[in-house]
Structure formats: structure tokens, C-alpha cells
Short mmCIF file of C-alpha atoms in Angstrom, two decimals:
data_model
loop_
_atom_site.label_atom_id
_atom_site.label_comp_id
_atom_site.label_asym_id
_atom_site.label_seq_id
_atom_site.Cartn_x
_atom_site.Cartn_y
_atom_site.Cartn_z
CA UNK A 16 -122.94 199.43 120.05
CA UNK A 17 -126.09 201.47 120.56
CA UNK A 18 -129.31 200.35 122.27
CA UNK A 19 -133.03 201.00 121.82
CA UNK A 20 -136.27 200.24 123.66
CA UNK A 21 -139.08 198.12 122.22
CA UNK A 22 -142.19 200.28 122.07
CA UNK A 23 -143.01 201.50 125.56
CA UNK A 24 -142.28 198.11 127.15
CA UNK A 25 -139.01 199.14 128.79
CA UNK A 26 -137.27 196.17 127.14
CA UNK A 27 -133.88 197.23 125.78
CA UNK A 28 -132.26 195.65 122.72
CA UNK A 29 -128.88 196.16 121.09
CA UNK A 30 -129.22 197.77 117.67
CA UNK A 31 -127.52 194.69 116.21
CA UNK A 32 -129.00 191.46 117.53
CA UNK A 33 -128.14 187.78 117.22
CA UNK A 34 -130.59 185.76 115.13
CA UNK A 35 -130.30 182.37 116.78
CA UNK A 36 -131.90 180.44 113.91
CA UNK A 37 -128.31 180.09 112.70
CA UNK A 38 -127.30 177.93 115.68
CA UNK A 39 -130.40 175.76 115.69
CA UNK A 40 -130.25 174.34 112.16
CA UNK A 41 -127.75 173.51 109.45
CA UNK A 42 -129.50 175.77 106.91
CA UNK A 43 -126.75 178.40 107.24
CA UNK A 44 -123.80 176.02 107.48
CA UNK A 45 -123.02 173.14 109.80
CA UNK A 46 -121.30 173.73 113.14
CA UNK A 47 -120.77 171.82 116.35
CA UNK A 48 -122.60 172.66 119.55
CA UNK A 49 -119.39 174.03 121.01
CA UNK A 50 -118.92 176.21 117.92
CA UNK A 51 -122.48 177.52 118.32
CA UNK A 52 -122.01 178.36 121.97
CA UNK A 53 -118.74 180.10 121.15
CA UNK A 54 -120.50 182.25 118.53
CA UNK A 55 -123.17 183.33 121.01
CA UNK A 56 -120.61 184.22 123.66
CA UNK A 57 -118.42 185.99 121.12
CA UNK A 58 -121.40 188.13 120.13
CA UNK A 59 -121.97 189.07 123.77
CA UNK A 60 -118.29 190.02 124.08
CA UNK A 61 -118.86 192.37 121.13
CA UNK A 62 -121.72 194.06 123.03
CA UNK A 63 -124.57 192.25 121.27
CA UNK A 64 -127.14 191.82 124.04
CA UNK A 65 -130.29 190.93 122.09
CA UNK A 66 -130.62 187.23 121.29
CA UNK A 67 -133.59 186.17 119.16
CA UNK A 68 -134.46 182.47 119.04
CA UNK A 69 -137.59 180.37 118.45
CA UNK A 70 -138.94 177.05 119.62
CA UNK A 71 -139.04 175.59 116.11
CA UNK A 72 -135.38 176.32 115.33
CA UNK A 73 -133.84 172.87 115.40
CA UNK A 74 -136.97 171.72 117.24
CA UNK A 75 -135.79 173.27 120.47
CA UNK A 76 -132.03 172.97 119.90
CA UNK A 77 -131.53 176.70 119.39
CA UNK A 78 -133.26 177.55 122.66
CA UNK A 79 -131.14 175.00 124.53
CA UNK A 80 -127.94 176.41 123.03
CA UNK A 81 -128.93 179.98 123.83
CA UNK A 82 -129.85 178.99 127.38
CA UNK A 83 -126.56 177.21 127.95
CA UNK A 84 -124.42 179.91 126.34
CA UNK A 85 -126.04 182.75 128.31
CA UNK A 86 -126.64 180.96 131.63
CA UNK A 87 -123.95 182.95 133.44
CA UNK A 88 -124.93 186.23 131.78
CA UNK A 89 -128.71 186.27 132.22
CA UNK A 90 -128.86 189.74 133.74
CA UNK A 91 -126.80 191.19 130.88
CA UNK A 92 -129.01 190.11 127.96
CA UNK A 93 -132.42 190.43 126.36
CA UNK A 94 -133.81 187.11 125.15
CA UNK A 95 -136.62 186.66 122.66
CA UNK A 96 -138.28 183.47 121.56
CA UNK A 97 -141.13 182.60 119.21
CA UNK A 98 -144.01 180.14 119.32
CA UNK A 99 -146.70 179.09 116.87
CA UNK A 100 -145.64 175.84 115.22
CA UNK A 101 -146.43 172.31 116.35
CA UNK A 102 -143.13 170.56 115.68
CA UNK A 103 -143.72 168.15 118.55
CA UNK A 104 -146.14 166.05 116.51
CA UNK A 105 -144.87 166.76 113.00
CA UNK A 106 -141.54 165.91 111.34
CA UNK A 107 -139.59 168.61 109.51
CA UNK A 108 -139.59 168.11 105.73
CA UNK A 109 -136.52 169.96 104.49
CA UNK A 110 -137.14 173.71 104.57
CA UNK A 111 -140.91 173.24 104.32
CA UNK A 112 -143.26 174.95 106.72
CA UNK A 113 -144.64 172.95 109.63
CA UNK A 114 -148.30 173.04 110.69
CA UNK A 115 -149.07 176.14 112.74
CA UNK A 116 -150.86 176.15 116.06
CA UNK A 117 -152.05 179.35 117.71
CA UNK A 118 -154.62 178.84 120.45
CA UNK A 119 -154.75 180.21 124.00
CA UNK A 120 -153.94 176.78 125.44
CA UNK A 121 -151.03 176.27 123.04
CA UNK A 122 -149.61 179.72 123.80
CA UNK A 123 -149.30 178.80 127.48
CA UNK A 124 -148.00 175.29 126.80
CA UNK A 125 -145.45 176.36 124.22
CA UNK A 126 -144.07 179.15 126.40
CA UNK A 127 -143.62 176.82 129.37
CA UNK A 128 -141.74 174.35 127.17
CA UNK A 129 -139.56 177.10 125.76
CA UNK A 130 -138.68 178.42 129.21
CA UNK A 131 -137.77 174.91 130.29
CA UNK A 132 -135.37 174.51 127.35
CA UNK A 133 -133.89 177.96 127.90
CA UNK A 134 -133.48 177.29 131.62
CA UNK A 135 -135.10 180.66 132.33
CA UNK A 136 -138.12 181.79 134.32
CA UNK A 137 -139.05 184.45 131.76
CA UNK A 138 -138.12 185.97 128.41
CA UNK A 139 -138.03 189.67 127.71
CA UNK A 140 -139.82 189.27 124.36
CA UNK A 141 -142.25 186.64 123.10
CA UNK A 142 -143.25 186.70 119.43
CA UNK A 143 -145.98 184.87 117.57
CA UNK A 144 -144.20 183.03 114.77
CA UNK A 145 -145.75 183.54 111.32
CA UNK A 146 -149.29 183.51 112.71
CA UNK A 147 -152.09 184.33 110.27
CA UNK A 148 -154.15 187.39 111.11
CA UNK A 149 -157.35 185.36 111.57
CA UNK A 150 -155.63 183.09 114.12
CA UNK A 151 -154.85 185.91 116.54
CA UNK A 152 -158.28 186.49 118.05
CA UNK A 153 -159.30 188.09 121.32
CA UNK A 154 -158.71 184.86 123.23
CA UNK A 155 -155.12 184.62 121.97
CA UNK A 156 -154.52 188.28 122.82
CA UNK A 157 -155.88 187.63 126.30
CA UNK A 158 -153.53 184.66 126.69
CA UNK A 159 -150.59 186.90 125.79
CA UNK A 160 -151.70 189.42 128.41
CA UNK A 161 -151.91 186.61 130.96
CA UNK A 162 -148.30 185.67 130.27
CA UNK A 163 -147.24 189.24 130.97
CA UNK A 164 -149.28 189.31 134.19
CA UNK A 165 -147.63 186.04 135.25
CA UNK A 166 -144.18 187.55 134.68
CA UNK A 167 -143.21 185.01 132.04
CA UNK A 168 -142.78 187.63 129.30
CA UNK A 169 -142.14 191.37 129.39
CA UNK A 170 -143.05 192.35 125.82
CA UNK A 171 -145.08 190.88 122.98
CA UNK A 172 -144.21 190.78 119.28
CA UNK A 173 -145.29 189.32 115.97
CA UNK A 174 -142.72 187.77 113.63
CA UNK A 175 -143.81 187.79 110.00
CA UNK A 176 -143.03 185.31 107.28
CA UNK A 177 -141.99 182.89 106.01
CA UNK A 178 -142.26 184.79 102.75
CA UNK A 179 -141.35 188.46 102.54
CA UNK A 180 -144.84 189.63 103.65
CA UNK A 181 -147.46 189.71 105.34
CA UNK A 182 -149.05 193.13 105.36
CA UNK A 183 -152.32 192.19 107.07
CA UNK A 184 -150.48 190.63 109.99
CA UNK A 185 -148.14 193.56 110.49
CA UNK A 186 -150.99 196.04 110.37
CA UNK A 187 -152.81 193.97 113.00
CA UNK A 188 -149.72 193.99 115.22
CA UNK A 189 -149.59 197.79 115.09
CA UNK A 190 -153.35 198.15 115.63
CA UNK A 191 -153.22 195.84 118.67
CA UNK A 192 -150.26 197.71 120.13
CA UNK A 193 -147.73 194.91 119.96
CA UNK A 194 -144.34 196.04 121.25
CA UNK A 195 -142.39 194.58 118.33
CA UNK A 196 -142.92 193.62 114.73
CA UNK A 197 -140.30 191.51 112.97
CA UNK A 198 -140.09 191.34 109.19
CA UNK A 199 -137.70 190.89 106.28
CA UNK A 200 -136.47 194.39 105.55
CA UNK A 201 -133.47 195.65 103.62
CA UNK A 202 -132.69 198.33 101.07
CA UNK A 203 -133.38 195.93 98.18
CA UNK A 204 -136.62 194.60 99.78
CA UNK A 205 -138.43 197.57 101.24
CA UNK A 206 -141.95 196.10 101.08
CA UNK A 207 -143.53 195.58 103.56
CA UNK A 208 -141.04 197.09 106.03
CA UNK A 209 -141.43 200.64 104.77
CA UNK A 210 -145.21 200.23 104.82
CA UNK A 211 -145.07 199.35 108.52
CA UNK A 212 -142.85 202.33 109.31
CA UNK A 213 -145.31 204.60 107.52
CA UNK A 214 -148.22 202.98 109.39
CA UNK A 215 -146.50 203.39 112.77
CA UNK A 216 -145.90 207.07 112.00
CA UNK A 217 -149.42 207.69 110.74
CA UNK A 218 -150.98 206.06 113.80
CA UNK A 219 -148.43 207.49 116.22
CA UNK A 220 -147.98 203.94 117.45
CA UNK A 221 -145.31 202.64 119.82
CA UNK A 222 -144.57 199.39 117.94
CA UNK A 223 -140.89 198.88 117.12
CA UNK A 224 -139.60 197.17 113.98
CA UNK A 225 -137.07 194.32 114.12
CA UNK A 226 -135.42 193.88 110.72
CA UNK A 227 -134.28 190.46 109.61
CA UNK A 228 -132.45 189.45 106.42
CA UNK A 229 -130.80 192.89 106.36
CA UNK A 230 -128.25 191.70 103.81
CA UNK A 231 -130.78 190.34 101.32
CA UNK A 232 -129.60 186.73 101.51
CA UNK A 233 -125.93 187.45 100.91
CA UNK A 234 -126.06 190.29 98.39
CA UNK A 235 -125.49 193.27 100.65
CA UNK A 236 -122.75 191.62 102.67
CA UNK A 237 -121.23 190.35 99.40
CA UNK A 238 -121.06 186.78 100.64
CA UNK A 239 -122.90 185.59 97.54
CA UNK A 240 -121.01 186.67 94.42
CA UNK A 241 -121.03 185.42 90.81
CA UNK A 242 -118.36 182.91 91.88
CA UNK A 243 -120.37 181.51 94.82
CA UNK A 244 -121.85 178.03 94.59
CA UNK A 245 -124.65 177.62 97.11
CA UNK A 246 -125.05 174.13 98.48
CA UNK A 247 -128.37 172.35 98.25
CA UNK A 248 -128.98 172.73 101.99
CA UNK A 249 -127.99 176.40 102.11
CA UNK A 250 -131.12 178.40 102.90
CA UNK A 251 -130.03 181.20 100.58
CA UNK A 252 -130.43 178.89 97.60
CA UNK A 253 -134.21 179.35 97.74
CA UNK A 254 -133.74 182.64 95.90
CA UNK A 255 -134.15 182.48 92.10
CA UNK A 256 -130.99 182.96 90.05
CA UNK A 257 -132.49 186.17 88.62
CA UNK A 258 -132.53 187.65 92.10
CA UNK A 259 -128.77 187.36 92.46
CA UNK A 260 -128.02 188.35 88.87
CA UNK A 261 -129.90 191.64 89.20
CA UNK A 262 -128.71 192.07 92.77
CA UNK A 263 -125.04 192.11 91.81
CA UNK A 264 -125.78 194.98 89.45
CA UNK A 265 -127.70 196.84 92.15
CA UNK A 266 -124.79 196.54 94.57
CA UNK A 267 -122.53 198.39 92.13
CA UNK A 268 -125.01 201.28 92.09
CA UNK A 269 -124.71 201.79 95.85
CA UNK A 270 -120.94 201.63 96.25
CA UNK A 271 -121.06 205.22 97.45
CA UNK A 272 -122.43 203.90 100.77
CA UNK A 273 -119.01 202.47 101.61
CA UNK A 274 -117.78 206.08 101.87
CA UNK A 275 -114.16 205.44 100.88
CA UNK A 276 -113.64 202.62 103.34
CA UNK A 277 -115.37 204.23 106.32
CA UNK A 278 -117.81 201.32 106.40
CA UNK A 279 -118.23 198.04 104.56
CA UNK A 280 -121.23 197.33 102.36
CA UNK A 281 -122.52 194.98 105.07
CA UNK A 282 -122.25 197.73 107.67
CA UNK A 283 -123.85 200.28 105.35
CA UNK A 284 -126.84 197.97 104.84
CA UNK A 285 -127.37 197.92 108.61
CA UNK A 286 -126.95 201.69 108.88
CA UNK A 287 -129.55 202.16 106.14
CA UNK A 288 -132.06 200.32 108.34
CA UNK A 289 -131.05 202.18 111.51
CA UNK A 290 -131.65 205.49 109.73
CA UNK A 291 -135.31 204.85 110.62
CA UNK A 292 -135.98 205.53 114.30
CA UNK A 293 -138.72 202.88 114.26
CA UNK A 294 -136.13 200.15 113.65
CA UNK A 295 -135.00 199.10 117.12
CA UNK A 296 -132.72 196.23 116.13
CA UNK A 297 -131.33 194.46 113.08
CA UNK A 298 -130.66 190.71 113.20
CA UNK A 299 -128.16 189.69 110.52
CA UNK A 300 -127.32 186.03 109.96
CA UNK A 301 -123.95 185.61 111.62
CA UNK A 302 -122.13 182.60 110.19
CA UNK A 303 -118.71 183.19 111.73
CA UNK A 304 -117.08 185.24 114.45
CA UNK A 305 -115.64 187.45 111.72
CA UNK A 306 -119.22 188.32 110.70
CA UNK A 307 -119.97 189.25 114.29
CA UNK A 308 -116.91 191.49 114.49
CA UNK A 309 -117.89 193.34 111.31
CA UNK A 310 -121.63 193.74 111.70
CA UNK A 311 -121.74 194.31 115.45
CA UNK A 312 -119.49 197.25 114.70
CA UNK A 313 -121.97 198.78 112.25
CA UNK A 314 -123.52 201.25 114.74
CA UNK A 315 -120.03 202.65 115.35
CA UNK A 316 -119.58 203.54 111.67
CA UNK A 317 -120.79 206.85 110.23
CA UNK A 318 -124.61 206.92 110.08
CA UNK A 319 -126.18 207.54 106.69
CA UNK A 320 -126.55 211.19 105.83
CA UNK A 321 -129.91 212.47 104.60
CA UNK A 322 -128.34 212.84 101.16
CA UNK A 323 -127.13 209.23 101.10
CA UNK A 324 -130.47 207.89 102.26
CA UNK A 325 -132.40 209.97 99.73
CA UNK A 326 -130.08 208.81 96.94
CA UNK A 327 -130.74 205.15 97.85
CA UNK A 328 -134.47 205.78 97.83
CA UNK A 329 -134.29 207.44 94.43
CA UNK A 330 -132.40 204.45 93.05
CA UNK A 331 -134.91 202.07 94.63
CA UNK A 332 -137.85 203.84 93.01
CA UNK A 333 -136.11 203.41 89.64
CA UNK A 334 -135.29 199.75 90.39
CA UNK A 335 -131.62 200.78 90.40
CA UNK A 336 -131.82 201.34 86.65
CA UNK A 337 -132.49 197.66 85.91
CA UNK A 338 -135.29 196.88 83.46
CA UNK A 339 -135.88 193.16 83.91
CA UNK A 340 -137.57 190.76 86.32
CA UNK A 341 -135.67 189.72 89.43
CA UNK A 342 -138.01 186.79 90.10
CA UNK A 343 -139.16 188.13 93.49
CA UNK A 344 -142.18 190.28 92.73
CA UNK A 345 -144.75 188.45 94.86
CA UNK A 346 -145.57 188.54 98.56
CA UNK A 347 -147.42 185.90 100.47
CA UNK A 348 -150.86 186.99 101.63
CA UNK A 349 -153.21 185.33 104.11
CA UNK A 350 -156.19 187.38 102.96
CA UNK A 351 -156.26 186.64 99.25
CA UNK A 352 -154.00 189.52 98.26
CA UNK A 353 -156.35 192.26 99.43
CA UNK A 354 -153.61 193.68 101.67
CA UNK A 355 -151.21 194.02 98.73
CA UNK A 356 -153.36 196.09 96.40
CA UNK A 357 -151.68 199.41 97.19
CA UNK A 358 -148.11 198.05 97.12
CA UNK A 359 -147.87 197.17 93.43
CA UNK A 360 -146.89 193.64 94.48
CA UNK A 361 -148.88 190.56 93.60
CA UNK A 362 -149.97 187.73 95.86
CA UNK A 363 -147.97 184.52 95.88
CA UNK A 364 -151.03 182.71 97.22
CA UNK A 365 -152.55 182.07 100.62
#
């Protein structure tokens, strides 16, 4: 395992992190609480030290599991949580999005509740969860600074979603010198992740990128194949069938990344992300301990050569030689699509 620092915050993260959404809901398979705790502790045993949770995951369950699993290892780990949804007064409707709440008062209240569930007096990283750019005003930024001054958080981030975008939000995070920016980013879905890397470089900014969905919902770890039947509650089933049909063809075009067995496709997908120095950590969706063993070992496999990376980028620019719609050509925008004009993508609506 290798480690990186978020921006100039001094907060260290393992290059492969544990996305704790998986232990807070049944969207990625059902498991007992004991199974969930075992997964977290197994990840730590494999040198994963960055654990990324959120208050809305299981309406607090994920934070409680993370807190219990890591209670005896607090000084060994970096813990991140997210706030920004009011699940306390609103029931969850399937995979639908809950009402958001981002005010200075709520920031303080939500953090205190999260710390109570985690059983911790602080978290190393606090991220705003899917906040719209117009919600994060000067008063909210001041509230985040107050949390740092109070010692309740060490670094501040902005987690983007729930769709693949949002460009306006990520640009605001960089402009306001957030320590971390989390977004969907993988070699099949390079917008908006690559845009943020370019922006960070152009502005000489210190913001670090945290990449989620590195395996493109099961394609790049080959856990979704033509023979796979996704259950109704499986979160990966939100992808259109065209996405998987074209994706399986794309995977065959990048077999060279496996380098004759030196790394698996799942490991190569992580190494593709880590090729960019701006990417501090990658948070794959671990479903089993076997996943942890494989993907936590990705940084120990051969890094991508310049030639391999350039070849992937050439294939990406040519859509991997596929001339048909994959059903995923729109990004969500909170500003009417104005932020997407230069990407070639269209807005999926506000």
C-alpha cells in the first residue's frame, strides 16, 4: 500500500480506501452487522487506512459500524464522513435522493450527530454531500472553518453526485481551496474527473481528487458479465443495458493492461487512476474480503507506463472503436447545463 496527503492539510490517506456506503445499506448486497465489521477490520489488516462514510448511509448505520469496527484502532486510521441530507425527518424511498440541507446551523448539528454515532471527537475529513453550488455560500464556508478551529475536522472536502457530474460544484471546490474533491472517475467515465485534474493543474491548486466508482459499476472488475443477472435492489442495476453491452466490448480493447497476469483488470483500473498525481485515493466498492485482498494490492502491482496510459487515452478519444450510444451521455447540472458546454456532454436536468 502507498499513501498520499490531501491537499496541504497534512491528512494522510491510503491510495486505496474503503467506501463505507457498502456496509450501511443493502444496495451492494445484504450482510450482517458482524460481516460488515469483519470487512472493515479485514481492510485495515490489508493496510487500508482511509475509511469514507456518510451520515445518510443507512441513516447513520454506516457511521456506527465504522465507529465500532475501528474503535481500538483510532490512531491508525483516517476517517471521513459526509453531511448534507436531512434523513432525520424524511423516509428513504428506494434509491431516490433525500431532501438536501446545507446551512451553517445544519453543518454544526449534523457533524455533532455524526461524531456521536462514530464515537469519535473528530474526523480527519468532512465532505459536503452532493451540495449544489448555490447552497455553499460564505456563511457555510465560515461554518466549515469554525469546525476546523474547534478541532472537530482536520480537512474539508466536497463529494459530488449523485449523477456522474457536477462540474460547477467541483470547480467551486477547487476555487475555494477545499482539500478534497470526490467524484465518479474511471477510465470509461473520464468526465468530469479529468476536467478537475486539468483545472487543479491550471490553477496550481492543492485540492486532491478522491475517485469513486473506479470499476464503472462492475465492468472494470469484471463482476458484471453477459451472464450476470442484477437483482432489483442491486445499485448497479440503475445503469442502462446499453452501458454494459458496450462496456463489455470496451474491456476487450484494454486487455493489454493486465500485462500477462502481472495485474488483474480490477487492479489495472485503479492503477490508471493513480497514474494522476492529483488522485490521492481510490474507493472501490468492496463486496467481499476477496475484493479487499485484490484491490488493496493494486498499488503493489506495476504502475501504468506512459505508453499504456497514452494508449488508453487514444482509445477513449475514439470511444474504443464503438459507434453506438451507451445510454450514459448526460451529466446532471445544477446550473442549467452551462457548466457542461465545453465537455460535449448534455445536461440531464437540474
